[in-house]
Amino acid sequence: MTLAQDIQPQTAPRTGGAERIIAYFKERMILGEMKVGERLPPERELAQHLGVGRPLLREVIRSLSMLGLLDVRQGSGTYVGRADLGVLSDFFTFCLSQEQDILDDVMQSRIAIEVQAIRLACARANERDLARIGQWLARLIETLDDPDAGGAADFAFHQAMVKASHSRSLITLYGALSELLRRSHVERRRTTYDRREVVGDLVEAHREVFLSIVAKDADAAEARLREHFAIGDELRRRSLIETYRKGTGPG
């Protein structure tokens, strides 16, 4: 059934007009009835079908087009677009940034994504994926004395690992958290870069994670990754203790 064939008069449900329009697009995208590149029905028919005014419909369509979900072409019509992950990531970052102590919560989400991603990477990673992860490991080692570049390389290593899972869902979710995760990596490096024994442990942990993926050993890879996260938790704990001992804690 095409989108045009789907347009039938209906009784408007008891929801706001904008919510009804968004629900219409969301449901059809989930069901696969709206495919990228497909042209939407004429505005008049769509507005009548949804029981909303054309000005409101245009406003919602304009908002969805800003996210890349719809593609408005002057003189041609409106088409189903492909969402811009960068825009969605920015929006997601804005929403999360309004929450208190969000980085700890984001860290838990990161663990959940990476643990599954690394298991998939052990089965799906190709030579190009392994080369990319290895390159970021090398870059991580080269930038031990540079918190900003080192933190960025650390993040890129983990991002490359997630991409090696070839799971579009995990990659999309990780991408939505990317800005917060990148900042987290840099901030951690700034608190630990001058402690060589700590940095050395982190380098070895990354190396073991990489070698486990190369060996295609999912159980070992997950274990090494969890050990790596445990090291990070210990570093944050030590940093918090030292901060309060110096009298620079909150309050």
mmCIF file of C-alpha atoms in Angstrom:
data_model
loop_
_atom_site.group_PDB
_atom_site.id
_atom_site.type_symbol
_atom_site.label_atom_id
_atom_site.label_comp_id
_atom_site.label_asym_id
_atom_site.label_seq_id
_atom_site.Cartn_x
_atom_site.Cartn_y
_atom_site.Cartn_z
ATOM 1 C CA MET A 1 0.000 0.000 0.000
ATOM 2 C CA THR A 2 1.391 3.421 -0.965
ATOM 3 C CA LEU A 3 1.157 6.519 1.174
ATOM 4 C CA ALA A 4 -1.377 8.009 -1.220
ATOM 5 C CA GLN A 5 -3.572 4.875 -1.050
ATOM 6 C CA ASP A 6 -3.420 5.017 2.730
ATOM 7 C CA ILE A 7 -5.108 8.425 2.827
ATOM 8 C CA GLN A 8 -8.666 7.807 3.969
ATOM 9 C CA PRO A 9 -10.952 10.149 5.939
ATOM 10 C CA GLN A 10 -10.799 9.373 9.654
ATOM 11 C CA THR A 11 -12.167 10.647 12.913
ATOM 12 C CA ALA A 12 -9.542 12.714 14.695
ATOM 13 C CA PRO A 13 -8.359 11.070 17.933
ATOM 14 C CA ARG A 14 -8.373 13.074 21.129
ATOM 15 C CA THR A 15 -4.791 14.257 20.913
ATOM 16 C CA GLY A 16 -3.210 17.544 19.953
ATOM 17 C CA GLY A 17 -2.816 18.211 16.256
ATOM 18 C CA ALA A 18 0.984 18.344 16.292
ATOM 19 C CA GLU A 19 1.213 15.121 18.316
ATOM 20 C CA ARG A 20 -1.171 13.434 15.886
ATOM 21 C CA ILE A 21 0.943 14.436 12.890
ATOM 22 C CA ILE A 22 4.165 13.238 14.490
ATOM 23 C CA ALA A 23 2.526 9.972 15.578
ATOM 24 C CA TYR A 24 1.373 9.407 11.985
ATOM 25 C CA PHE A 25 4.891 9.746 10.569
ATOM 26 C CA LYS A 26 6.493 7.795 13.422
ATOM 27 C CA GLU A 27 4.122 4.844 13.105
ATOM 28 C CA ARG A 28 4.575 4.544 9.368
ATOM 29 C CA MET A 29 8.339 4.796 9.601
ATOM 30 C CA ILE A 30 8.409 2.054 12.244
ATOM 31 C CA LEU A 31 6.144 -0.159 10.116
ATOM 32 C CA GLY A 32 8.320 0.445 7.068
ATOM 33 C CA GLU A 33 5.454 2.044 5.145
ATOM 34 C CA MET A 34 7.445 5.248 4.612
ATOM 35 C CA LYS A 35 10.690 4.572 2.796
ATOM 36 C CA VAL A 36 13.541 6.985 2.121
ATOM 37 C CA GLY A 37 12.929 8.854 -1.117
ATOM 38 C CA GLU A 38 9.183 8.195 -1.207
ATOM 39 C CA ARG A 39 6.942 11.179 -1.948
ATOM 40 C CA LEU A 40 4.289 12.140 0.613
ATOM 41 C CA PRO A 41 0.639 12.604 -0.389
ATOM 42 C CA PRO A 42 -0.454 16.152 -1.275
ATOM 43 C CA GLU A 43 -0.689 18.510 1.650
ATOM 44 C CA ARG A 44 -4.464 18.959 1.318
ATOM 45 C CA GLU A 45 -5.110 15.191 1.449
ATOM 46 C CA LEU A 46 -2.734 14.623 4.334
ATOM 47 C CA ALA A 47 -4.244 17.466 6.387
ATOM 48 C CA GLN A 48 -7.759 16.119 5.785
ATOM 49 C CA HIS A 49 -6.688 12.583 6.705
ATOM 50 C CA LEU A 50 -5.168 13.732 9.984
ATOM 51 C CA GLY A 51 -7.911 16.210 10.814
ATOM 52 C CA VAL A 52 -5.529 19.152 11.170
ATOM 53 C CA GLY A 53 -5.100 22.521 9.555
ATOM 54 C CA ARG A 54 -2.644 22.931 6.710
ATOM 55 C CA PRO A 55 -0.627 25.680 8.494
ATOM 56 C CA LEU A 56 0.007 23.335 11.454
ATOM 57 C CA LEU A 57 0.897 20.487 9.093
ATOM 58 C CA ARG A 58 3.412 22.713 7.299
ATOM 59 C CA GLU A 59 4.979 23.743 10.624
ATOM 60 C CA VAL A 60 5.435 20.140 11.774
ATOM 61 C CA ILE A 61 6.809 19.111 8.389
ATOM 62 C CA ARG A 62 9.268 22.018 8.564
ATOM 63 C CA SER A 63 10.425 20.864 12.013
ATOM 64 C CA LEU A 64 10.864 17.254 10.860
ATOM 65 C CA SER A 65 12.777 18.439 7.811
ATOM 66 C CA MET A 66 15.285 20.170 10.124
ATOM 67 C CA LEU A 67 16.039 16.720 11.577
ATOM 68 C CA GLY A 68 16.396 15.302 8.079
ATOM 69 C CA LEU A 69 13.360 13.063 8.502
ATOM 70 C CA LEU A 70 11.544 14.794 5.675
ATOM 71 C CA ASP A 71 12.895 16.514 2.574
ATOM 72 C CA VAL A 72 10.856 19.482 1.344
ATOM 73 C CA ARG A 73 11.554 20.233 -2.323
ATOM 74 C CA GLN A 74 10.059 23.438 -3.624
ATOM 75 C CA GLY A 75 7.866 22.820 -6.639
ATOM 76 C CA SER A 76 8.165 19.052 -6.286
ATOM 77 C CA GLY A 77 6.680 18.049 -2.953
ATOM 78 C CA THR A 78 7.793 16.517 0.324
ATOM 79 C CA TYR A 79 9.751 13.272 0.452
ATOM 80 C CA VAL A 80 10.845 10.894 3.167
ATOM 81 C CA GLY A 81 14.413 11.824 4.098
ATOM 82 C CA ARG A 82 17.251 10.157 5.958
ATOM 83 C CA ALA A 83 17.715 11.462 9.493
ATOM 84 C CA ASP A 84 20.861 13.474 10.161
ATOM 85 C CA LEU A 85 22.528 11.727 13.102
ATOM 86 C CA GLY A 86 24.568 14.836 13.865
ATOM 87 C CA VAL A 87 21.428 16.905 14.394
ATOM 88 C CA LEU A 88 19.787 14.159 16.442
ATOM 89 C CA SER A 89 22.935 13.850 18.560
ATOM 90 C CA ASP A 90 22.918 17.588 19.275
ATOM 91 C CA PHE A 91 19.257 17.422 20.276
ATOM 92 C CA PHE A 92 19.913 14.413 22.511
ATOM 93 C CA THR A 93 22.845 16.207 24.131
ATOM 94 C CA PHE A 94 20.698 19.261 24.870
ATOM 95 C CA CYS A 95 18.059 17.085 26.537
ATOM 96 C CA LEU A 96 20.518 15.133 28.689
ATOM 97 C CA SER A 97 22.522 18.214 29.640
ATOM 98 C CA GLN A 98 19.504 19.535 31.526
ATOM 99 C CA GLU A 99 19.654 16.584 33.920
ATOM 100 C CA GLN A 100 21.670 16.583 37.151
ATOM 101 C CA ASP A 101 24.855 14.453 37.327
ATOM 102 C CA ILE A 102 24.131 13.070 33.875
ATOM 103 C CA LEU A 103 27.654 11.821 33.096
ATOM 104 C CA ASP A 104 27.386 8.914 35.539
ATOM 105 C CA ASP A 105 24.114 7.864 33.934
ATOM 106 C CA VAL A 106 25.578 8.241 30.444
ATOM 107 C CA MET A 107 28.491 6.071 31.543
ATOM 108 C CA GLN A 108 26.108 3.244 32.417
ATOM 109 C CA SER A 109 24.499 3.536 28.987
ATOM 110 C CA ARG A 110 27.938 3.494 27.414
ATOM 111 C CA ILE A 111 28.835 0.269 29.221
ATOM 112 C CA ALA A 112 25.633 -1.426 28.064
ATOM 113 C CA ILE A 113 26.257 -0.435 24.435
ATOM 114 C CA GLU A 114 29.962 -1.260 24.353
ATOM 115 C CA VAL A 115 29.635 -4.656 26.043
ATOM 116 C CA GLN A 116 27.217 -5.866 23.373
ATOM 117 C CA ALA A 117 29.119 -4.082 20.604
ATOM 118 C CA ILE A 118 32.423 -5.741 21.442
ATOM 119 C CA ARG A 119 30.859 -9.197 21.352
ATOM 120 C CA LEU A 120 29.436 -8.455 17.912
ATOM 121 C CA ALA A 121 32.748 -6.953 16.800
ATOM 122 C CA CYS A 122 34.499 -10.232 17.610
ATOM 123 C CA ALA A 123 32.238 -11.938 15.076
ATOM 124 C CA ARG A 124 31.784 -9.185 12.494
ATOM 125 C CA ALA A 125 34.903 -6.991 12.434
ATOM 126 C CA ASN A 126 36.728 -6.988 9.093
ATOM 127 C CA GLU A 127 40.310 -6.058 8.306
ATOM 128 C CA ARG A 128 39.411 -2.405 7.792
ATOM 129 C CA ASP A 129 37.695 -2.284 11.205
ATOM 130 C CA LEU A 130 40.697 -3.850 12.929
ATOM 131 C CA ALA A 131 43.073 -1.463 11.177
ATOM 132 C CA ARG A 132 40.991 1.515 12.314
ATOM 133 C CA ILE A 133 40.889 0.356 15.945
ATOM 134 C CA GLY A 134 44.630 -0.325 15.835
ATOM 135 C CA GLN A 135 45.329 3.130 14.444
ATOM 136 C CA TRP A 136 43.442 4.778 17.281
ATOM 137 C CA LEU A 137 45.281 2.607 19.800
ATOM 138 C CA ALA A 138 48.560 3.860 18.347
ATOM 139 C CA ARG A 139 47.294 7.432 18.465
ATOM 140 C CA LEU A 140 46.204 6.937 22.079
ATOM 141 C CA ILE A 141 49.742 5.850 22.996
ATOM 142 C CA GLU A 142 51.281 8.786 21.110
ATOM 143 C CA THR A 143 49.198 11.341 23.027
ATOM 144 C CA LEU A 144 49.689 10.204 26.630
ATOM 145 C CA ASP A 145 50.983 13.637 27.638
ATOM 146 C CA ASP A 146 48.197 15.580 25.922
ATOM 147 C CA PRO A 147 44.880 15.356 27.799
ATOM 148 C CA ASP A 148 42.816 16.831 24.981
ATOM 149 C CA ALA A 149 44.291 14.849 22.105
ATOM 150 C CA GLY A 150 44.636 11.763 24.290
ATOM 151 C CA GLY A 151 41.033 11.940 25.461
ATOM 152 C CA ALA A 152 39.846 12.377 21.869
ATOM 153 C CA ALA A 153 41.902 9.357 20.773
ATOM 154 C CA ASP A 154 40.515 7.319 23.669
ATOM 155 C CA PHE A 155 36.965 8.152 22.605
ATOM 156 C CA ALA A 156 37.735 7.393 18.943
ATOM 157 C CA PHE A 157 39.152 3.986 19.912
ATOM 158 C CA HIS A 158 35.904 3.024 21.614
ATOM 159 C CA GLN A 159 33.804 4.512 18.835
ATOM 160 C CA ALA A 160 35.726 2.469 16.251
ATOM 161 C CA MET A 161 35.087 -0.622 18.346
ATOM 162 C CA VAL A 162 31.329 0.079 18.348
ATOM 163 C CA LYS A 163 31.366 0.673 14.592
ATOM 164 C CA ALA A 164 33.088 -2.687 14.155
ATOM 165 C CA SER A 165 29.926 -4.300 15.545
ATOM 166 C CA HIS A 166 28.157 -3.367 12.298
ATOM 167 C CA SER A 167 24.985 -2.891 14.341
ATOM 168 C CA ARG A 168 23.164 0.170 13.059
ATOM 169 C CA SER A 169 21.127 0.457 16.253
ATOM 170 C CA LEU A 170 24.142 0.377 18.578
ATOM 171 C CA ILE A 171 26.106 2.753 16.347
ATOM 172 C CA THR A 172 23.186 5.197 16.253
ATOM 173 C CA LEU A 173 22.681 5.097 20.029
ATOM 174 C CA TYR A 174 26.404 5.560 20.642
ATOM 175 C CA GLY A 175 26.472 8.434 18.174
ATOM 176 C CA ALA A 176 23.651 10.146 20.041
ATOM 177 C CA LEU A 177 25.826 10.091 23.184
ATOM 178 C CA SER A 178 29.041 10.965 21.362
ATOM 179 C CA GLU A 179 29.472 14.588 22.473
ATOM 180 C CA LEU A 180 28.973 13.755 26.153
ATOM 181 C CA LEU A 181 31.230 10.709 25.897
ATOM 182 C CA ARG A 182 34.003 12.670 24.187
ATOM 183 C CA ARG A 183 33.909 15.294 26.940
ATOM 184 C CA SER A 184 33.986 12.552 29.558
ATOM 185 C CA HIS A 185 37.139 11.024 28.058
ATOM 186 C CA VAL A 186 38.922 14.381 27.930
ATOM 187 C CA GLU A 187 37.968 15.325 31.497
ATOM 188 C CA ARG A 188 39.227 11.985 32.843
ATOM 189 C CA ARG A 189 42.539 12.426 31.038
ATOM 190 C CA ARG A 190 42.979 15.879 32.517
ATOM 191 C CA THR A 191 42.767 14.441 36.033
ATOM 192 C CA THR A 192 45.108 11.480 35.439
ATOM 193 C CA TYR A 193 47.587 12.361 32.670
ATOM 194 C CA ASP A 194 50.359 13.267 35.111
ATOM 195 C CA ARG A 195 50.183 9.886 36.882
ATOM 196 C CA ARG A 196 52.253 7.625 34.661
ATOM 197 C CA GLU A 197 51.379 4.381 36.431
ATOM 198 C CA VAL A 198 47.685 5.059 35.914
ATOM 199 C CA VAL A 199 48.117 5.989 32.270
ATOM 200 C CA GLY A 200 50.186 2.862 31.742
ATOM 201 C CA ASP A 201 47.375 0.697 33.114
ATOM 202 C CA LEU A 202 44.902 2.337 30.754
ATOM 203 C CA VAL A 203 47.139 1.761 27.739
ATOM 204 C CA GLU A 204 47.555 -1.916 28.616
ATOM 205 C CA ALA A 205 43.796 -2.266 29.123
ATOM 206 C CA HIS A 206 43.121 -0.839 25.649
ATOM 207 C CA ARG A 207 45.741 -3.119 24.125
ATOM 208 C CA GLU A 208 44.175 -6.202 25.713
ATOM 209 C CA VAL A 209 40.730 -5.173 24.490
ATOM 210 C CA PHE A 210 42.065 -4.776 20.946
ATOM 211 C CA LEU A 211 43.910 -8.102 20.954
ATOM 212 C CA SER A 212 40.774 -9.883 22.187
ATOM 213 C CA ILE A 213 38.822 -8.525 19.227
ATOM 214 C CA VAL A 214 41.570 -9.608 16.843
ATOM 215 C CA ALA A 215 41.453 -13.088 18.396
ATOM 216 C CA LYS A 216 37.635 -13.138 17.947
ATOM 217 C CA ASP A 217 37.257 -14.215 21.572
ATOM 218 C CA ALA A 218 33.979 -12.604 22.651
ATOM 219 C CA ASP A 219 34.131 -13.791 26.272
ATOM 220 C CA ALA A 220 37.693 -12.564 26.750
ATOM 221 C CA ALA A 221 36.905 -9.283 24.974
ATOM 222 C CA GLU A 222 33.948 -8.582 27.248
ATOM 223 C CA ALA A 223 36.012 -9.460 30.324
ATOM 224 C CA ARG A 224 38.857 -7.157 29.259
ATOM 225 C CA LEU A 225 36.411 -4.357 28.522
ATOM 226 C CA ARG A 226 34.747 -4.682 31.911
ATOM 227 C CA GLU A 227 38.162 -4.648 33.566
ATOM 228 C CA HIS A 228 38.917 -1.474 31.653
ATOM 229 C CA PHE A 229 35.717 0.137 32.941
ATOM 230 C CA ALA A 230 36.629 -0.961 36.472
ATOM 231 C CA ILE A 231 39.961 0.846 36.153
ATOM 232 C CA GLY A 232 38.098 3.974 35.070
ATOM 233 C CA ASP A 233 35.759 3.725 38.059
ATOM 234 C CA GLU A 234 38.742 3.423 40.398
ATOM 235 C CA LEU A 235 40.365 6.473 38.821
ATOM 236 C CA ARG A 236 37.212 8.548 39.323
ATOM 237 C CA ARG A 237 36.987 7.372 42.924
ATOM 238 C CA ARG A 238 40.595 8.361 43.652
ATOM 239 C CA SER A 239 40.122 11.707 41.941
ATOM 240 C CA LEU A 240 37.044 12.461 44.063
ATOM 241 C CA ILE A 241 38.890 11.547 47.285
ATOM 242 C CA GLU A 242 41.851 13.754 46.377
ATOM 243 C CA THR A 243 39.547 16.627 45.476
ATOM 244 C CA TYR A 244 37.879 16.565 48.883
ATOM 245 C CA ARG A 245 41.203 16.157 50.708
ATOM 246 C CA LYS A 246 42.377 19.357 49.062
ATOM 247 C CA GLY A 247 39.227 21.090 50.258
ATOM 248 C CA THR A 248 38.018 21.837 46.751
ATOM 249 C CA GLY A 249 34.920 19.675 46.757
ATOM 250 C CA PRO A 250 31.338 20.939 46.241
ATOM 251 C CA GLY A 251 30.062 23.401 48.822
#
